[in-house]
Amino acid sequence: MMMHDNLDPRDGLEPTPRTPKESPMADQELAPTGRISEAVHAWLDGEPVNQAALNAAPREVAFWQKVEAETSSRRRMVTPAHVPAQILGQLPDKR
Amino acid sequence: MGVGLSSARVTHYTSVVKLTQPTLPEEQADADQAVIDRVLAGDRNAFGILIQRYSDPLYRHAVGMTGSPDVAEDILQVSFIKAYNHLSEVRGRFDAWVFRIVANGCKDWLKNIRRTHLSYEEDDQPSGYENPEEELDRGELRSDLDLALSALPASLREAFVMKHVEGRSYEEMAELLDTTVGALKMRVHRAREALQALLEERYQ
């Protein structure tokens, strides 16, 4: 089953050149809106946290604990057993 | 701090996002290069070592990006075959190189799926969870989270999946995506805000 539109075999083979999207201006465009407190972001990022500010946002903390329970189960996903052999079987005989 | 909480009420939360085991890039790169040399010398089956070594994190990335285990399998397959065909062109770390192939495959698929208006929910294949009980217990949040993720721009979705699903550090993400830690933090923070906005009514 062919999934890709772009069949250029060079795609993904070289590091993507820096684009204007990654300029400091792009960072400004991406600036968070402040909907989530800095303390919650810091906590989720594993950084030092202002504990009092975190305690002031118990609903956000509870919400992200639920999300993390789901994402951590995804972190344990493994490739279905048949896939590696299937890929190996589809490799061309001669490179 | 001015928030009026007494010390007795202060709760200490430990970070919920668990990072994956750090790798040893230099040793890993050497080990990978040894395998690559074998493959280039004609040992086709040695490529299976690289597939076994990297398929799990790449599969998780593809599932996170597409929301579909079935599509993720296809992307993984096409990507590894492409990597095999161009193995002599690897410069630097194989894991970063093959990650970019898979990441581009996912973005191509997302572009295509949005153009053709197909639904993510058409796929009802098994998810590949290790434990069957997890499969039964994944609940509504899983499908709601997938739906919310599918509403995000690809760059925000990619950053969120790499941070929260794959458990990568910002430094590792920056290396794989060839961008800055600051830019990635912005993307992850924006993704969190968007997801919370989409899901908070139901889950807060």
mmCIF file of C-alpha atoms in Angstrom:
data_model
loop_
_atom_site.group_PDB
_atom_site.id
_atom_site.type_symbol
_atom_site.label_atom_id
_atom_site.label_comp_id
_atom_site.label_asym_id
_atom_site.label_seq_id
_atom_site.Cartn_x
_atom_site.Cartn_y
_atom_site.Cartn_z
ATOM 1 C CA MET A 1 0.000 0.000 0.000
ATOM 2 C CA MET A 2 1.596 3.258 -1.087
ATOM 3 C CA MET A 3 1.000 5.978 1.471
ATOM 4 C CA HIS A 4 3.095 8.810 0.196
ATOM 5 C CA ASP A 5 2.375 11.422 -2.399
ATOM 6 C CA ASN A 6 5.939 12.485 -2.506
ATOM 7 C CA LEU A 7 8.046 9.647 -3.812
ATOM 8 C CA ASP A 8 11.245 11.608 -4.089
ATOM 9 C CA PRO A 9 13.723 9.186 -2.538
ATOM 10 C CA ARG A 10 15.864 12.103 -1.353
ATOM 11 C CA ASP A 11 13.103 13.192 1.006
ATOM 12 C CA GLY A 12 14.163 12.907 4.590
ATOM 13 C CA LEU A 13 17.664 11.812 3.702
ATOM 14 C CA GLU A 14 19.370 15.088 4.454
ATOM 15 C CA PRO A 15 18.843 17.451 7.351
ATOM 16 C CA THR A 16 16.133 19.921 6.517
ATOM 17 C CA PRO A 17 17.681 23.342 5.940
ATOM 18 C CA ARG A 18 16.711 26.034 8.402
ATOM 19 C CA THR A 19 13.692 27.871 7.158
ATOM 20 C CA PRO A 20 12.309 31.280 7.979
ATOM 21 C CA LYS A 21 9.718 29.449 10.075
ATOM 22 C CA GLU A 22 12.431 28.668 12.596
ATOM 23 C CA SER A 23 13.580 32.245 12.934
ATOM 24 C CA PRO A 24 13.022 34.167 16.192
ATOM 25 C CA MET A 25 10.047 35.795 14.513
ATOM 26 C CA ALA A 26 8.468 32.389 14.069
ATOM 27 C CA ASP A 27 8.977 31.778 17.782
ATOM 28 C CA GLN A 28 7.110 35.000 18.478
ATOM 29 C CA GLU A 29 4.285 33.853 16.242
ATOM 30 C CA LEU A 30 4.143 30.625 18.227
ATOM 31 C CA ALA A 31 4.163 32.331 21.622
ATOM 32 C CA PRO A 32 1.753 30.639 24.035
ATOM 33 C CA THR A 33 -1.376 32.546 24.915
ATOM 34 C CA GLY A 34 -1.120 32.086 28.675
ATOM 35 C CA ARG A 35 -4.093 29.760 28.948
ATOM 36 C CA ILE A 36 -1.905 27.381 30.963
ATOM 37 C CA SER A 37 0.153 28.839 33.795
ATOM 38 C CA GLU A 38 3.942 28.913 33.580
ATOM 39 C CA ALA A 39 4.095 26.733 36.685
ATOM 40 C CA VAL A 40 2.110 23.985 34.983
ATOM 41 C CA HIS A 41 4.288 24.149 31.869
ATOM 42 C CA ALA A 42 7.414 24.012 34.044
ATOM 43 C CA TRP A 43 6.026 21.033 35.953
ATOM 44 C CA LEU A 44 5.176 19.212 32.732
ATOM 45 C CA ASP A 45 8.639 20.024 31.374
ATOM 46 C CA GLY A 46 10.305 18.594 34.472
ATOM 47 C CA GLU A 47 11.778 21.967 35.384
ATOM 48 C CA PRO A 48 11.971 23.640 38.820
ATOM 49 C CA VAL A 49 8.458 24.645 39.798
ATOM 50 C CA ASN A 50 6.968 27.436 41.836
ATOM 51 C CA GLN A 51 5.055 25.059 44.079
ATOM 52 C CA ALA A 52 2.579 27.654 45.334
ATOM 53 C CA ALA A 53 1.684 28.660 41.782
ATOM 54 C CA LEU A 54 1.240 25.009 40.881
ATOM 55 C CA ASN A 55 -1.011 24.445 43.876
ATOM 56 C CA ALA A 56 -3.116 27.329 42.654
ATOM 57 C CA ALA A 57 -4.006 25.385 39.513
ATOM 58 C CA PRO A 58 -5.378 22.046 40.823
ATOM 59 C CA ARG A 59 -7.796 21.541 37.912
ATOM 60 C CA GLU A 60 -5.067 21.954 35.327
ATOM 61 C CA VAL A 61 -2.819 19.592 37.272
ATOM 62 C CA ALA A 62 -5.573 16.987 37.485
ATOM 63 C CA PHE A 63 -6.301 17.356 33.765
ATOM 64 C CA TRP A 64 -2.669 16.830 32.761
ATOM 65 C CA GLN A 65 -2.306 13.884 35.119
ATOM 66 C CA LYS A 66 -5.169 12.223 33.195
ATOM 67 C CA VAL A 67 -3.561 13.040 29.854
ATOM 68 C CA GLU A 68 -0.221 11.728 31.078
ATOM 69 C CA ALA A 69 -1.832 8.451 32.161
ATOM 70 C CA GLU A 70 -2.947 8.008 28.554
ATOM 71 C CA THR A 71 0.280 9.162 26.907
ATOM 72 C CA SER A 72 2.396 6.971 29.183
ATOM 73 C CA SER A 73 0.435 3.916 28.044
ATOM 74 C CA ARG A 74 1.224 4.911 24.446
ATOM 75 C CA ARG A 75 4.887 5.174 25.412
ATOM 76 C CA ARG A 76 4.861 1.410 26.030
ATOM 77 C CA MET A 77 3.529 0.565 22.581
ATOM 78 C CA VAL A 78 5.722 -1.728 20.564
ATOM 79 C CA THR A 79 5.873 -2.533 16.870
ATOM 80 C CA PRO A 80 3.552 -5.437 16.040
ATOM 81 C CA ALA A 81 5.631 -8.625 15.950
ATOM 82 C CA HIS A 82 5.084 -9.347 12.254
ATOM 83 C CA VAL A 83 6.282 -5.953 11.014
ATOM 84 C CA PRO A 84 10.103 -6.321 11.194
ATOM 85 C CA ALA A 85 10.011 -9.629 9.297
ATOM 86 C CA GLN A 86 7.584 -8.150 6.784
ATOM 87 C CA ILE A 87 9.926 -5.221 6.119
ATOM 88 C CA LEU A 88 12.933 -7.501 5.835
ATOM 89 C CA GLY A 89 11.019 -9.679 3.378
ATOM 90 C CA GLN A 90 10.298 -6.685 1.168
ATOM 91 C CA LEU A 91 13.857 -5.447 0.869
ATOM 92 C CA PRO A 92 15.225 -5.743 -2.659
ATOM 93 C CA ASP A 93 17.678 -8.630 -3.131
ATOM 94 C CA LYS A 94 20.336 -6.416 -4.585
ATOM 95 C CA ARG A 95 21.097 -2.950 -3.357
ATOM 96 C CA MET B 1 4.072 34.170 46.604
ATOM 97 C CA GLY B 2 0.817 35.865 47.382
ATOM 98 C CA VAL B 3 -1.463 32.952 46.602
ATOM 99 C CA GLY B 4 -2.673 32.589 50.182
ATOM 100 C CA LEU B 5 -1.996 28.898 50.660
ATOM 101 C CA SER B 6 -0.913 27.744 54.078
ATOM 102 C CA SER B 7 2.019 25.366 54.195
ATOM 103 C CA ALA B 8 -0.304 22.613 55.438
ATOM 104 C CA ARG B 9 -2.251 22.774 52.179
ATOM 105 C CA VAL B 10 0.719 22.773 49.869
ATOM 106 C CA THR B 11 0.847 19.698 47.687
ATOM 107 C CA HIS B 12 4.082 18.677 46.056
ATOM 108 C CA TYR B 13 3.562 17.279 42.597
ATOM 109 C CA THR B 14 6.220 15.215 40.960
ATOM 110 C CA SER B 15 6.726 15.705 37.243
ATOM 111 C CA VAL B 16 4.319 13.551 35.293
ATOM 112 C CA VAL B 17 6.265 13.363 32.043
ATOM 113 C CA LYS B 18 8.735 10.509 32.214
ATOM 114 C CA LEU B 19 11.696 10.776 29.919
ATOM 115 C CA THR B 20 12.856 7.730 28.055
ATOM 116 C CA GLN B 21 16.255 6.234 28.872
ATOM 117 C CA PRO B 22 19.007 8.490 27.635
ATOM 118 C CA THR B 23 21.068 6.972 24.880
ATOM 119 C CA LEU B 24 24.808 7.020 24.409
ATOM 120 C CA PRO B 25 24.931 8.607 20.960
ATOM 121 C CA GLU B 26 28.617 7.931 20.295
ATOM 122 C CA GLU B 27 28.560 4.229 21.194
ATOM 123 C CA GLN B 28 25.207 3.876 19.498
ATOM 124 C CA ALA B 29 26.463 5.551 16.325
ATOM 125 C CA ASP B 30 29.500 3.256 16.253
ATOM 126 C CA ALA B 31 27.362 0.169 16.723
ATOM 127 C CA ASP B 32 24.993 1.308 13.995
ATOM 128 C CA GLN B 33 27.856 2.071 11.631
ATOM 129 C CA ALA B 34 29.215 -1.453 12.123
ATOM 130 C CA VAL B 35 25.842 -2.863 11.084
ATOM 131 C CA ILE B 36 25.605 -0.485 8.141
ATOM 132 C CA ASP B 37 29.036 -1.639 6.953
ATOM 133 C CA ARG B 38 27.844 -5.256 7.039
ATOM 134 C CA VAL B 39 24.730 -4.421 5.038
ATOM 135 C CA LEU B 40 26.720 -2.444 2.480
ATOM 136 C CA ALA B 41 29.090 -5.394 2.178
ATOM 137 C CA GLY B 42 26.151 -7.553 1.119
ATOM 138 C CA ASP B 43 24.713 -8.890 4.410
ATOM 139 C CA ARG B 44 21.103 -7.971 3.688
ATOM 140 C CA ASN B 45 19.779 -9.657 6.829
ATOM 141 C CA ALA B 46 21.937 -7.461 9.059
ATOM 142 C CA PHE B 47 19.534 -4.656 8.229
ATOM 143 C CA GLY B 48 17.107 -6.498 10.507
ATOM 144 C CA ILE B 49 19.279 -5.440 13.458
ATOM 145 C CA LEU B 50 18.605 -1.793 12.662
ATOM 146 C CA ILE B 51 14.904 -2.482 12.218
ATOM 147 C CA GLN B 52 14.736 -4.215 15.600
ATOM 148 C CA ARG B 53 16.788 -1.464 17.244
ATOM 149 C CA TYR B 54 14.688 1.466 16.060
ATOM 150 C CA SER B 55 11.257 0.267 14.995
ATOM 151 C CA ASP B 56 9.554 0.792 18.377
ATOM 152 C CA PRO B 57 10.242 4.528 18.839
ATOM 153 C CA LEU B 58 9.577 5.125 15.139
ATOM 154 C CA TYR B 59 6.326 3.167 15.315
ATOM 155 C CA ARG B 60 5.209 5.184 18.353
ATOM 156 C CA HIS B 61 5.983 8.387 16.475
ATOM 157 C CA ALA B 62 4.006 7.263 13.442
ATOM 158 C CA VAL B 63 1.017 6.159 15.546
ATOM 159 C CA GLY B 64 1.119 9.436 17.457
ATOM 160 C CA MET B 65 1.230 11.473 14.271
ATOM 161 C CA THR B 66 -1.347 9.546 12.238
ATOM 162 C CA GLY B 67 -3.601 8.186 14.997
ATOM 163 C CA SER B 68 -3.665 4.899 13.104
ATOM 164 C CA PRO B 69 -1.618 1.758 13.892
ATOM 165 C CA ASP B 70 -2.351 0.449 10.403
ATOM 166 C CA VAL B 71 -1.057 3.569 8.670
ATOM 167 C CA ALA B 72 1.927 3.635 11.038
ATOM 168 C CA GLU B 73 2.885 0.120 9.893
ATOM 169 C CA ASP B 74 2.782 1.218 6.260
ATOM 170 C CA ILE B 75 4.848 4.330 6.906
ATOM 171 C CA LEU B 76 7.393 2.291 8.851
ATOM 172 C CA GLN B 77 7.656 -0.229 6.050
ATOM 173 C CA VAL B 78 8.072 2.345 3.269
ATOM 174 C CA SER B 79 10.550 4.328 5.370
ATOM 175 C CA PHE B 80 12.810 1.387 6.227
ATOM 176 C CA ILE B 81 12.863 0.239 2.593
ATOM 177 C CA LYS B 82 13.784 3.773 1.553
ATOM 178 C CA ALA B 83 16.509 3.816 4.219
ATOM 179 C CA TYR B 84 17.851 0.478 2.976
ATOM 180 C CA ASN B 85 17.992 1.700 -0.602
ATOM 181 C CA HIS B 86 19.930 4.819 0.405
ATOM 182 C CA LEU B 87 22.015 3.380 3.218
ATOM 183 C CA SER B 88 25.296 4.424 1.635
ATOM 184 C CA GLU B 89 24.182 8.052 2.019
ATOM 185 C CA VAL B 90 23.944 8.004 5.827
ATOM 186 C CA ARG B 91 25.989 10.809 7.323
ATOM 187 C CA GLY B 92 26.033 11.107 11.090
ATOM 188 C CA ARG B 93 23.612 9.203 13.304
ATOM 189 C CA PHE B 94 21.489 6.535 11.639
ATOM 190 C CA ASP B 95 18.695 6.931 14.215
ATOM 191 C CA ALA B 96 18.334 10.655 13.452
ATOM 192 C CA TRP B 97 18.485 10.012 9.715
ATOM 193 C CA VAL B 98 15.830 7.305 9.720
ATOM 194 C CA PHE B 99 13.703 9.369 12.121
ATOM 195 C CA ARG B 100 13.594 12.174 9.546
ATOM 196 C CA ILE B 101 12.469 9.728 6.856
ATOM 197 C CA VAL B 102 9.614 8.501 9.077
ATOM 198 C CA ALA B 103 8.718 12.020 10.242
ATOM 199 C CA ASN B 104 8.506 13.206 6.628
ATOM 200 C CA GLY B 105 6.404 10.163 5.768
ATOM 201 C CA CYS B 106 3.974 11.088 8.532
ATOM 202 C CA LYS B 107 3.753 14.702 7.380
ATOM 203 C CA ASP B 108 3.168 13.590 3.783
ATOM 204 C CA TRP B 109 0.373 11.341 4.994
ATOM 205 C CA LEU B 110 -1.210 14.145 7.020
ATOM 206 C CA LYS B 111 -1.137 16.458 3.989
ATOM 207 C CA ASN B 112 -2.715 13.752 1.877
ATOM 208 C CA ILE B 113 -5.406 12.795 4.374
ATOM 209 C CA ARG B 114 -6.463 16.408 4.767
ATOM 210 C CA ARG B 115 -6.698 16.795 1.008
ATOM 211 C CA THR B 116 -8.804 13.692 0.519
ATOM 212 C CA HIS B 117 -10.982 14.242 3.628
ATOM 213 C CA LEU B 118 -10.607 10.700 4.865
ATOM 214 C CA SER B 119 -11.372 10.074 8.501
ATOM 215 C CA TYR B 120 -8.806 8.960 11.063
ATOM 216 C CA GLU B 121 -11.518 6.874 12.616
ATOM 217 C CA GLU B 122 -11.830 4.517 9.669
ATOM 218 C CA ASP B 123 -9.011 2.419 11.039
ATOM 219 C CA ASP B 124 -10.120 -0.167 13.555
ATOM 220 C CA GLN B 125 -7.015 -2.308 13.531
ATOM 221 C CA PRO B 126 -5.441 -3.576 16.755
ATOM 222 C CA SER B 127 -3.354 -0.894 18.408
ATOM 223 C CA GLY B 128 -0.217 -2.846 19.208
ATOM 224 C CA TYR B 129 -0.375 -2.245 22.951
ATOM 225 C CA GLU B 130 1.780 -4.750 24.811
ATOM 226 C CA ASN B 131 -0.901 -5.657 27.299
ATOM 227 C CA PRO B 132 -4.390 -6.622 26.062
ATOM 228 C CA GLU B 133 -5.887 -5.154 29.247
ATOM 229 C CA GLU B 134 -4.569 -1.746 28.224
ATOM 230 C CA GLU B 135 -6.470 -2.142 24.991
ATOM 231 C CA LEU B 136 -9.717 -2.661 26.890
ATOM 232 C CA ASP B 137 -9.041 0.068 29.419
ATOM 233 C CA ARG B 138 -7.991 2.901 27.170
ATOM 234 C CA GLY B 139 -11.376 4.575 27.539
ATOM 235 C CA GLU B 140 -12.813 7.644 25.993
ATOM 236 C CA LEU B 141 -9.853 9.905 26.679
ATOM 237 C CA ARG B 142 -7.811 7.999 24.130
ATOM 238 C CA SER B 143 -10.170 8.675 21.238
ATOM 239 C CA ASP B 144 -10.818 12.231 22.408
ATOM 240 C CA LEU B 145 -7.090 12.881 22.617
ATOM 241 C CA ASP B 146 -6.579 11.458 19.114
ATOM 242 C CA LEU B 147 -9.342 13.676 17.789
ATOM 243 C CA ALA B 148 -7.912 16.747 19.509
ATOM 244 C CA LEU B 149 -4.400 15.917 18.240
ATOM 245 C CA SER B 150 -5.725 15.601 14.702
ATOM 246 C CA ALA B 151 -6.979 19.184 14.948
ATOM 247 C CA LEU B 152 -3.483 20.545 15.628
ATOM 248 C CA PRO B 153 -1.119 21.826 12.926
ATOM 249 C CA ALA B 154 1.450 19.135 12.077
ATOM 250 C CA SER B 155 4.355 20.987 13.717
ATOM 251 C CA LEU B 156 2.530 21.313 17.064
ATOM 252 C CA ARG B 157 1.300 17.749 16.922
ATOM 253 C CA GLU B 158 4.801 16.495 16.167
ATOM 254 C CA ALA B 159 6.293 18.441 19.084
ATOM 255 C CA PHE B 160 3.603 17.239 21.526
ATOM 256 C CA VAL B 161 3.938 13.604 20.441
ATOM 257 C CA MET B 162 7.734 13.680 20.740
ATOM 258 C CA LYS B 163 7.590 15.257 24.208
ATOM 259 C CA HIS B 164 4.598 13.584 25.807
ATOM 260 C CA VAL B 165 4.193 10.283 23.960
ATOM 261 C CA GLU B 166 7.794 9.465 23.101
ATOM 262 C CA GLY B 167 9.172 11.063 26.284
ATOM 263 C CA ARG B 168 12.067 12.789 24.529
ATOM 264 C CA SER B 169 14.023 15.686 26.037
ATOM 265 C CA TYR B 170 13.875 19.064 24.313
ATOM 266 C CA GLU B 171 17.573 18.708 23.495
ATOM 267 C CA GLU B 172 16.996 15.387 21.744
ATOM 268 C CA MET B 173 14.005 16.790 19.880
ATOM 269 C CA ALA B 174 16.054 19.782 18.739
ATOM 270 C CA GLU B 175 18.750 17.487 17.400
ATOM 271 C CA LEU B 176 16.275 15.278 15.538
ATOM 272 C CA LEU B 177 14.279 18.148 14.079
ATOM 273 C CA ASP B 178 17.268 20.426 13.468
ATOM 274 C CA THR B 179 15.749 23.360 15.298
ATOM 275 C CA THR B 180 16.168 25.122 18.629
ATOM 276 C CA VAL B 181 15.080 24.095 22.120
ATOM 277 C CA GLY B 182 13.292 27.447 22.454
ATOM 278 C CA ALA B 183 11.267 26.938 19.292
ATOM 279 C CA LEU B 184 10.269 23.443 20.399
ATOM 280 C CA LYS B 185 9.214 24.601 23.865
ATOM 281 C CA MET B 186 6.965 27.153 22.209
ATOM 282 C CA ARG B 187 5.418 24.458 20.009
ATOM 283 C CA VAL B 188 4.846 22.084 22.932
ATOM 284 C CA HIS B 189 3.349 24.846 25.061
ATOM 285 C CA ARG B 190 1.045 25.928 22.246
ATOM 286 C CA ALA B 191 0.026 22.331 21.655
ATOM 287 C CA ARG B 192 -0.818 21.886 25.353
ATOM 288 C CA GLU B 193 -2.922 25.026 25.325
ATOM 289 C CA ALA B 194 -4.790 23.927 22.229
ATOM 290 C CA LEU B 195 -5.408 20.432 23.621
ATOM 291 C CA GLN B 196 -6.551 21.759 26.971
ATOM 292 C CA ALA B 197 -8.917 24.168 25.233
ATOM 293 C CA LEU B 198 -10.381 21.304 23.212
ATOM 294 C CA LEU B 199 -10.667 18.829 26.086
ATOM 295 C CA GLU B 200 -11.057 20.791 29.316
ATOM 296 C CA GLU B 201 -14.822 21.060 29.255
ATOM 297 C CA ARG B 202 -15.115 17.317 29.378
ATOM 298 C CA TYR B 203 -12.138 16.386 31.508
ATOM 299 C CA GLN B 204 -11.550 19.250 33.949
#
